[in-house]
Short mmCIF file of C-alpha atoms in Angstrom, two decimals:
data_model
loop_
_atom_site.label_atom_id
_atom_site.label_comp_id
_atom_site.label_asym_id
_atom_site.label_seq_id
_atom_site.Cartn_x
_atom_site.Cartn_y
_atom_site.Cartn_z
CA MET A 1327 45.77 136.03 -62.59
CA SER A 1328 48.33 135.74 -60.03
CA ASP A 1329 45.95 133.63 -57.82
CA LYS A 1330 45.49 131.05 -60.66
CA LYS A 1331 49.12 130.83 -61.16
CA SER A 1332 49.71 130.34 -57.38
CA ASN A 1333 47.01 127.52 -57.49
CA VAL A 1334 48.53 125.93 -60.50
CA SER A 1335 52.12 126.14 -58.68
CA ASP A 1336 50.55 124.81 -55.52
CA THR A 1337 48.90 121.83 -57.20
CA LEU A 1338 52.12 120.94 -59.12
CA LYS A 1339 54.26 120.99 -55.92
CA ALA A 1340 51.42 118.75 -54.14
CA VAL A 1341 51.62 116.32 -56.95
CA LEU A 1342 55.38 116.24 -57.01
CA LYS A 1343 55.47 115.62 -53.09
CA SER A 1344 52.72 112.88 -53.26
CA ASN A 1345 54.55 111.15 -56.20
CA THR A 1346 58.00 111.74 -55.75
CA MET A 1347 59.17 108.23 -56.13
CA LEU A 1348 57.22 107.56 -59.02
CA PHE A 1349 58.72 110.52 -60.90
CA VAL A 1350 62.26 109.31 -59.59
CA LEU A 1351 61.49 105.88 -61.04
CA VAL A 1352 60.37 107.40 -64.43
CA GLY A 1353 63.60 109.40 -64.15
CA VAL A 1354 65.76 106.46 -63.65
CA MET A 1355 64.04 104.38 -66.37
CA ILE A 1356 64.66 107.05 -68.86
CA LEU A 1357 68.32 107.50 -68.00
CA PHE A 1358 68.81 103.87 -68.35
CA GLU A 1359 67.05 103.94 -71.55
CA VAL A 1360 69.23 106.68 -72.81
CA LEU A 1361 72.65 105.02 -71.61
CA ILE A 1362 71.60 101.62 -73.01
CA ARG A 1363 70.76 102.99 -76.46
CA ILE A 1364 73.93 104.95 -76.51
CA THR A 1365 76.14 101.87 -75.72
CA GLY A 1366 74.04 99.83 -78.02
CA HIS A 1367 72.81 97.22 -75.38
CA GLY A 1368 69.27 97.29 -76.67
CA SER A 1369 66.35 98.84 -75.04
CA LEU A 1370 65.09 98.92 -71.50
CA PHE A 1371 61.54 99.74 -73.05
CA ALA A 1372 61.67 96.51 -75.31
CA PRO A 1373 57.91 94.86 -74.94
CA ALA A 1374 59.68 91.64 -73.91
CA ASN A 1375 61.92 93.15 -71.29
CA VAL A 1376 59.07 95.08 -69.64
CA THR A 1377 57.22 91.66 -69.35
CA ASN A 1378 60.46 90.17 -67.93
CA ILE A 1379 60.61 92.77 -65.35
CA ILE A 1380 57.27 92.24 -64.21
CA ARG A 1381 57.66 88.41 -64.02
CA GLN A 1382 61.12 88.61 -62.28
CA ASN A 1383 59.95 90.92 -59.55
CA ALA A 1384 56.43 89.84 -58.96
CA TYR A 1385 57.56 88.02 -55.88
CA VAL A 1386 59.34 91.23 -54.63
CA ALA A 1387 55.95 93.34 -54.90
CA ILE A 1388 54.00 90.62 -53.12
CA LEU A 1389 56.14 90.33 -50.46
CA ALA A 1390 56.47 94.07 -49.91
CA THR A 1391 52.50 94.51 -49.50
CA GLY A 1392 52.92 92.16 -46.46
CA MET A 1393 56.04 93.70 -45.08
CA LEU A 1394 54.50 97.04 -45.19
CA LEU A 1395 51.98 95.89 -42.67
CA CYS A 1396 54.61 94.82 -40.23
CA ILE A 1397 56.59 98.15 -40.70
CA LEU A 1398 53.43 100.11 -40.27
CA THR A 1399 53.23 98.96 -36.73
CA GLY A 1400 56.38 100.82 -35.70
CA GLY A 1401 59.23 100.08 -38.07
CA ASN A 1402 59.14 96.22 -37.53
CA ILE A 1403 60.31 93.93 -39.97
CA ASP A 1404 60.00 90.11 -40.74
CA LEU A 1405 63.44 88.54 -41.55
CA SER A 1406 62.08 85.00 -41.96
CA VAL A 1407 60.16 85.58 -45.03
CA GLY A 1408 62.90 84.19 -47.42
CA SER A 1409 63.04 81.20 -45.61
CA VAL A 1410 59.27 80.68 -45.45
CA VAL A 1411 59.27 80.93 -49.09
CA ALA A 1412 61.75 78.19 -49.28
CA LEU A 1413 60.02 76.07 -46.90
CA VAL A 1414 56.69 76.59 -48.51
CA GLY A 1415 58.03 75.91 -52.00
CA ALA A 1416 59.66 72.74 -50.61
CA LEU A 1417 56.24 71.45 -49.38
CA ALA A 1418 54.60 72.39 -52.69
CA GLY A 1419 57.13 70.28 -54.53
CA VAL A 1420 56.54 67.22 -52.20
CA PHE A 1421 52.72 67.74 -52.60
CA ILE A 1422 52.55 68.18 -56.26
CA VAL A 1423 55.39 66.30 -57.62
CA ASN A 1424 56.49 63.56 -55.37
CA TRP A 1425 52.98 62.59 -53.78
CA GLY A 1426 50.87 63.53 -56.71
CA TRP A 1427 48.37 65.80 -54.93
CA PRO A 1428 45.59 67.67 -56.90
CA ILE A 1429 46.91 71.21 -57.66
CA TRP A 1430 44.02 73.09 -55.87
CA LEU A 1431 44.39 70.86 -52.74
CA ALA A 1432 48.44 71.37 -52.66
CA VAL A 1433 47.90 75.19 -53.05
CA ILE A 1434 45.41 75.49 -50.43
CA ALA A 1435 47.50 73.42 -47.86
CA CYS A 1436 50.62 75.59 -48.77
CA LEU A 1437 48.57 78.84 -48.03
CA ILE A 1438 47.43 77.19 -44.64
CA LEU A 1439 50.97 76.07 -43.72
CA GLY A 1440 52.45 79.66 -44.50
CA THR A 1441 49.56 81.31 -42.45
CA ALA A 1442 50.30 78.91 -39.59
CA ILE A 1443 54.03 79.88 -39.67
CA GLY A 1444 53.21 83.70 -39.69
CA ALA A 1445 50.81 82.92 -36.72
CA PHE A 1446 53.61 80.99 -34.99
CA HIS A 1447 55.58 84.19 -35.17
CA GLY A 1448 52.87 86.65 -34.27
CA PHE A 1449 52.14 84.50 -31.25
CA PHE A 1450 55.52 85.08 -29.79
CA ILE A 1451 55.75 88.79 -30.94
CA ALA A 1452 52.43 89.83 -29.83
CA TYR A 1453 51.49 88.02 -26.77
CA ILE A 1454 55.01 86.91 -25.37
CA HIS A 1455 56.52 90.01 -26.43
CA ILE A 1456 59.63 88.89 -27.99
CA PRO A 1457 61.04 91.47 -30.24
CA PRO A 1458 60.02 91.05 -33.91
CA PHE A 1459 63.82 91.19 -34.99
CA ILE A 1460 64.62 88.20 -32.64
CA THR A 1461 61.63 86.00 -33.40
CA THR A 1462 62.03 86.42 -37.08
CA LEU A 1463 65.84 86.02 -37.01
CA ALA A 1464 65.11 82.62 -35.07
CA GLY A 1465 62.48 81.77 -37.85
CA MET A 1466 64.95 82.69 -40.69
CA LEU A 1467 67.25 79.99 -39.22
CA LEU A 1468 64.55 77.57 -38.40
CA TRP A 1469 62.52 77.48 -41.63
CA ARG A 1470 65.55 77.41 -43.75
CA GLY A 1471 66.99 74.42 -41.94
CA VAL A 1472 63.54 72.60 -42.35
CA ALA A 1473 63.32 73.38 -46.10
CA THR A 1474 66.83 71.81 -46.52
CA ILE A 1475 65.58 68.84 -44.59
CA VAL A 1476 62.29 68.51 -46.38
CA LEU A 1477 64.32 68.56 -49.77
CA ASP A 1478 67.33 66.70 -48.43
CA GLY A 1479 69.40 69.34 -50.08
CA LYS A 1480 68.32 68.44 -53.78
CA PRO A 1481 65.78 70.22 -55.91
CA ILE A 1482 62.46 68.89 -56.85
CA ALA A 1483 61.65 69.53 -60.51
CA PRO A 1484 59.97 69.81 -63.08
CA PHE A 1485 56.23 70.91 -62.01
CA PRO A 1486 53.38 69.76 -64.18
CA GLN A 1487 52.22 72.20 -66.86
CA LYS A 1488 48.84 72.63 -65.30
CA TYR A 1489 50.56 74.13 -62.27
CA LEU A 1490 52.82 76.48 -64.29
CA ASN A 1491 49.97 77.62 -66.07
CA LEU A 1492 48.46 79.15 -62.96
CA PHE A 1493 51.30 81.76 -62.61
CA GLU A 1494 53.47 81.65 -65.87
CA SER A 1495 50.83 81.93 -68.60
CA TYR A 1496 49.47 84.80 -70.36
CA LEU A 1497 46.05 86.20 -71.06
CA PRO A 1498 44.50 86.05 -73.55
CA GLY A 1499 47.00 83.31 -74.54
CA ASN A 1500 46.86 81.64 -78.08
CA ALA A 1501 43.20 80.49 -78.13
CA GLU A 1502 42.53 82.82 -81.07
CA LYS A 1503 44.46 84.23 -83.79
CA MET A 1504 42.99 87.38 -85.99
CA GLY A 1505 46.41 87.95 -87.85
CA GLU A 1506 49.17 90.24 -87.12
CA PHE A 1507 49.56 93.89 -87.90
CA GLU A 1508 52.12 96.56 -87.09
CA PHE A 1509 51.52 98.48 -83.91
CA LEU A 1510 54.09 101.26 -82.79
CA GLY A 1511 56.74 99.75 -84.66
CA ARG A 1512 56.23 95.98 -83.66
CA TRP A 1513 54.24 93.21 -85.41
CA VAL A 1514 51.57 91.87 -82.72
CA ASP A 1515 48.62 89.55 -82.77
CA LYS A 1516 45.40 91.68 -83.20
CA TYR A 1517 43.41 89.52 -80.44
CA THR A 1518 46.30 89.75 -77.90
CA LEU A 1519 46.40 93.61 -78.71
CA ILE A 1520 42.64 94.11 -78.27
CA VAL A 1521 42.24 92.15 -75.25
CA THR A 1522 45.23 93.38 -73.50
CA LEU A 1523 44.09 97.26 -74.34
CA ILE A 1524 40.45 96.56 -73.18
CA VAL A 1525 41.59 94.97 -69.87
CA THR A 1526 44.08 97.95 -69.50
CA ALA A 1527 41.12 100.32 -70.03
CA ILE A 1528 38.86 98.50 -67.40
CA ALA A 1529 41.74 98.58 -64.83
CA ILE A 1530 42.31 102.37 -65.40
CA LEU A 1531 38.31 103.03 -64.96
CA ALA A 1532 38.28 100.83 -61.94
CA TYR A 1533 41.22 102.58 -60.43
CA VAL A 1534 39.58 106.08 -60.94
CA LEU A 1535 36.33 105.08 -59.59
CA LEU A 1536 37.80 103.59 -56.59
CA GLU A 1537 39.86 106.52 -55.87
CA ILE A 1538 36.88 108.73 -56.27
CA ILE A 1539 34.81 106.61 -54.01
CA SER A 1540 37.51 106.41 -51.38
CA ARG A 1541 38.02 110.35 -51.51
CA ARG A 1542 34.37 110.97 -51.00
CA ASN A 1543 34.11 108.59 -48.05
CA LYS A 1544 37.06 110.25 -46.28
CA ILE A 1545 35.59 113.67 -46.85
CA LYS A 1546 32.32 112.38 -45.21
CA LYS A 1547 34.33 111.05 -42.33
CA ASN A 1548 36.17 114.52 -41.93
CA TYR A 1549 39.68 112.99 -42.94
CA THR A 1550 42.19 115.24 -44.33
CA VAL A 1551 42.42 114.78 -48.11
CA GLN A 1552 44.39 116.30 -51.17
CA SER A 1553 43.27 119.27 -52.93
CA ARG A 1554 40.99 118.69 -55.81
CA GLY A 1555 43.49 119.81 -58.28
CA SER A 1556 46.53 117.53 -57.10
CA PHE A 1557 44.01 114.74 -56.70
CA ILE A 1558 42.99 114.89 -60.44
CA ALA A 1559 46.65 115.30 -61.58
CA LYS A 1560 47.54 112.11 -59.54
CA LEU A 1561 44.54 110.18 -61.37
CA ILE A 1562 46.03 111.39 -64.62
CA VAL A 1563 49.66 110.57 -63.89
CA LEU A 1564 48.88 107.10 -62.74
CA SER A 1565 46.32 106.34 -65.36
CA VAL A 1566 48.77 107.31 -67.95
CA VAL A 1567 51.48 104.91 -66.29
CA ILE A 1568 48.76 102.15 -66.37
CA PHE A 1569 48.24 102.81 -70.02
CA ILE A 1570 51.91 102.86 -70.93
CA ILE A 1571 52.64 99.62 -69.24
CA GLY A 1572 49.37 97.88 -70.82
CA GLN A 1573 50.37 98.93 -74.44
CA PHE A 1574 54.10 97.45 -73.82
CA LEU A 1575 52.35 94.15 -72.56
CA ALA A 1576 49.74 94.15 -75.56
CA ARG A 1577 52.88 94.51 -77.95
CA ASP A 1578 54.40 91.31 -76.39
CA ARG A 1579 52.45 88.06 -75.24
CA GLY A 1580 49.63 89.95 -73.46
CA LEU A 1581 48.83 90.17 -69.79
CA PRO A 1582 51.12 87.75 -67.37
CA VAL A 1583 48.66 86.05 -65.06
CA VAL A 1584 51.09 86.78 -62.20
CA LEU A 1585 50.39 90.70 -62.97
CA ILE A 1586 46.65 90.07 -62.52
CA LEU A 1587 47.34 88.31 -59.13
CA LEU A 1588 49.48 91.08 -58.13
CA GLY A 1589 46.98 93.65 -59.05
CA VAL A 1590 44.34 92.01 -57.06
CA ILE A 1591 46.65 91.78 -54.04
CA ILE A 1592 47.45 95.54 -54.45
CA ALA A 1593 43.74 96.41 -54.64
CA ALA A 1594 42.85 94.29 -51.67
CA TYR A 1595 45.52 95.58 -49.47
CA SER A 1596 45.31 99.27 -50.63
CA TYR A 1597 41.35 99.14 -49.66
CA PHE A 1598 42.07 97.55 -46.49
CA THR A 1599 44.94 99.71 -45.18
CA GLN A 1600 43.30 103.00 -46.35
CA ASN A 1601 39.49 102.31 -45.97
CA THR A 1602 39.04 99.78 -42.97
CA VAL A 1603 39.15 100.44 -39.10
CA PRO A 1604 41.44 97.54 -38.61
CA GLY A 1605 43.76 98.80 -41.42
CA ARG A 1606 43.80 102.17 -39.81
CA TYR A 1607 44.69 100.49 -36.48
CA LEU A 1608 48.07 99.62 -37.93
CA TYR A 1609 48.95 102.95 -38.65
CA ALA A 1610 47.62 104.14 -35.14
CA ILE A 1611 50.02 101.81 -33.47
CA GLY A 1612 52.98 102.94 -35.82
CA GLY A 1613 52.15 106.53 -34.89
CA ASN A 1614 52.00 106.10 -31.10
CA GLU A 1615 51.43 102.46 -29.64
CA LYS A 1616 50.76 103.63 -26.27
CA ALA A 1617 48.05 106.20 -27.07
CA ALA A 1618 46.53 103.76 -29.67
CA ARG A 1619 46.23 101.08 -26.68
CA LEU A 1620 44.67 103.82 -24.34
CA SER A 1621 42.00 104.58 -27.01
CA GLY A 1622 40.95 101.02 -26.95
CA VAL A 1623 42.98 99.43 -29.86
CA ASN A 1624 43.85 95.81 -29.11
CA THR A 1625 47.49 96.24 -30.10
CA LYS A 1626 48.24 92.54 -29.46
CA ASN A 1627 45.63 91.36 -31.99
CA VAL A 1628 46.74 93.81 -34.42
CA MET A 1629 50.35 92.82 -34.07
CA PHE A 1630 49.45 88.99 -34.36
CA PHE A 1631 47.58 89.87 -37.40
CA ALA A 1632 50.32 91.75 -39.03
CA TYR A 1633 52.59 88.66 -38.73
CA THR A 1634 50.22 86.03 -39.58
CA ASN A 1635 49.28 87.96 -42.60
CA MET A 1636 52.85 88.11 -43.61
CA GLY A 1637 53.08 84.19 -43.38
CA PHE A 1638 50.20 84.16 -45.92
CA ILE A 1639 51.77 86.66 -48.37
CA ALA A 1640 55.13 84.59 -48.09
CA ALA A 1641 53.08 81.45 -49.00
CA ILE A 1642 51.87 83.28 -52.18
CA ALA A 1643 55.12 84.28 -53.08
CA ALA A 1644 56.73 80.97 -52.87
CA LEU A 1645 53.93 79.67 -55.11
CA VAL A 1646 54.81 82.30 -57.74
CA THR A 1647 58.49 81.55 -57.09
CA ILE A 1648 58.68 77.83 -57.78
CA ALA A 1649 56.49 78.35 -60.74
CA ARG A 1650 58.84 80.94 -62.34
CA MET A 1651 61.72 78.59 -61.66
CA ASN A 1652 59.77 75.44 -62.32
CA SER A 1653 61.72 74.00 -59.38
CA ALA A 1654 61.56 74.02 -55.66
CA GLN A 1655 65.18 74.47 -54.26
CA PRO A 1656 66.71 74.71 -50.72
CA THR A 1657 68.44 78.05 -51.69
CA SER A 1658 65.09 79.66 -52.97
CA GLY A 1659 64.12 82.70 -51.28
CA GLN A 1660 67.64 84.06 -50.22
CA ASN A 1661 67.76 87.66 -49.69
CA TYR A 1662 64.14 88.04 -50.45
CA GLU A 1663 63.46 89.74 -47.14
CA MET A 1664 65.89 92.33 -47.99
CA ASP A 1665 64.36 93.25 -51.25
CA ALA A 1666 60.88 93.31 -49.65
CA ILE A 1667 62.20 95.61 -46.85
CA ALA A 1668 64.14 97.67 -49.20
CA SER A 1669 60.90 98.18 -51.43
CA CYS A 1670 58.87 99.44 -48.54
CA PHE A 1671 61.55 101.94 -47.30
CA ILE A 1672 62.21 103.30 -50.93
CA GLY A 1673 58.57 103.38 -51.44
CA GLY A 1674 58.13 106.00 -48.64
CA ALA A 1675 57.38 103.88 -45.54
CA SER A 1676 58.70 105.34 -42.49
CA ALA A 1677 61.66 103.58 -40.53
CA TYR A 1678 59.66 104.57 -37.38
CA GLY A 1679 56.16 103.04 -38.60
CA GLY A 1680 52.64 104.82 -39.02
CA THR A 1681 53.64 106.02 -42.62
CA GLY A 1682 53.50 104.30 -46.08
CA THR A 1683 51.21 102.87 -48.61
CA VAL A 1684 50.88 99.65 -50.59
CA GLY A 1685 51.21 101.60 -53.88
CA GLY A 1686 54.38 103.17 -52.62
CA ALA A 1687 55.97 99.86 -51.57
CA VAL A 1688 54.93 98.41 -55.07
CA ILE A 1689 56.71 101.35 -56.66
CA GLY A 1690 59.80 100.65 -54.50
CA ALA A 1691 59.69 96.95 -55.66
CA ILE A 1692 59.49 98.28 -59.37
CA PHE A 1693 62.21 100.73 -58.69
CA MET A 1694 64.66 97.91 -57.25
CA GLY A 1695 63.44 95.55 -60.35
CA VAL A 1696 64.59 98.35 -62.85
CA LEU A 1697 67.76 98.75 -61.10
CA ASN A 1698 68.49 95.11 -61.19
CA ASN A 1699 67.37 94.86 -64.74
CA GLY A 1700 69.10 97.92 -66.02
CA MET A 1701 72.44 97.10 -64.37
CA SER A 1702 72.29 93.47 -65.71
CA ILE A 1703 71.77 94.69 -69.32
CA PHE A 1704 74.93 96.54 -68.82
CA GLY A 1705 76.77 93.54 -67.49
CA VAL A 1706 77.38 95.08 -63.90
CA ASP A 1707 79.03 92.57 -61.70
CA MET A 1708 76.53 91.43 -58.76
CA ASN A 1709 78.53 92.60 -56.18
CA TRP A 1710 78.36 96.17 -57.44
CA GLN A 1711 74.64 95.79 -57.87
CA ARG A 1712 74.30 94.99 -54.28
CA ALA A 1713 76.51 97.93 -53.39
CA VAL A 1714 74.17 100.32 -55.42
CA LYS A 1715 71.04 98.91 -53.75
CA GLY A 1716 72.45 99.37 -50.44
CA LEU A 1717 73.33 102.98 -51.05
CA VAL A 1718 69.64 103.48 -52.51
CA LEU A 1719 68.28 101.95 -49.26
CA LEU A 1720 70.32 104.24 -47.21
CA ALA A 1721 69.46 107.36 -49.04
CA ALA A 1722 65.73 106.49 -48.73
CA VAL A 1723 66.03 106.16 -44.93
CA LEU A 1724 68.11 109.23 -44.62
CA PHE A 1725 65.46 111.09 -46.49
CA ASP A 1726 62.83 109.60 -44.24
CA VAL A 1727 64.85 110.68 -41.08
CA TYR A 1728 65.75 114.28 -42.45
CA SER A 1729 61.84 114.66 -43.22
CA LYS A 1730 60.69 113.60 -39.70
CA ARG A 1731 63.27 115.96 -38.19
CA ARG A 1732 61.85 118.84 -40.37
CA ARG A 1733 58.18 118.06 -39.42
CA THR A 1734 59.24 117.97 -35.52
CA ALA A 1735 61.15 121.28 -35.96
CA LYS A 1736 58.14 122.92 -37.58
CA LYS A 1737 55.93 121.84 -34.72
#
């Protein structure tokens, strides 16, 4: 009996340790909800507000997935992503609005240009050995200036509805109407509810299957994996979270298209970092670059890839941003790099590199979004919001440093 209790206790500890940030996020959301209810400011968990949190912070989560790859290589960062977002957005405005290019051609051109900018940074970092901080700081100034020149200091707006529908529409949309009925205290369209819940169920099933397959592959390769109990508990916890988000969206306008795009990016980069050899190289370099190089890893190519990919991801974020704002502005992307970097560190990425997951970075981005949204509902001054986010980031890095010292002391 005592052995069973011990196993349960160990499983709970493992689940709490591996999902610490997720539980902190849930705790902060509940705290905000209680305070908002008490003060009569509405509800953080209103379906429309949940949808807005996703829409308003999709760019942060997208950028965080790319930034994580840079951080994994040894705590390196990219300070230029906000300026790249501004430049690619400006070029998209010129291509689509001013020149009337077909939308598909403009989107492809923007993705290629963003990737080229990332490759430009990666070349100097990987092959010329200019520190990433200096290279991307120069890029931050350079691309912001070019964006302002392209726009001549003036915004370009509005964008055609066909373009906006790529990122600002909802599924299933209003193509069908089956009447409304009351669901969890809210009147919702039956078609929107059914389709959204079906897609949510498929997402949960796909997540569970992919995790099981990934675990089996790791066991075959003799990798260290979680215990079966903690693994099952993790699947249950995250499946419940996905379902809760899905039912909120089902009670509003359905699935935001940008969430589907974000889901594809998260799935692709999670698989890449956890289940491919090039993805593991990122962790190897962050753990010990010299040892990785002596083991045959081409560290220059890996660094070049990380920053080239960051340019590609920044281009995607730019396309999402201009659709949400329905304009291309020279001030777009300001402080985006700080939000992305903070999301990674809050989500568990190590300031020294070699540690972190895409899922953690996304949770960090959601955490930042909830903080922004909750404080905005309370009417907290923007300067105080920045101060709070700065303290949260400092706390996350302090926790990382403390954990690293403890692990070192144990060895």
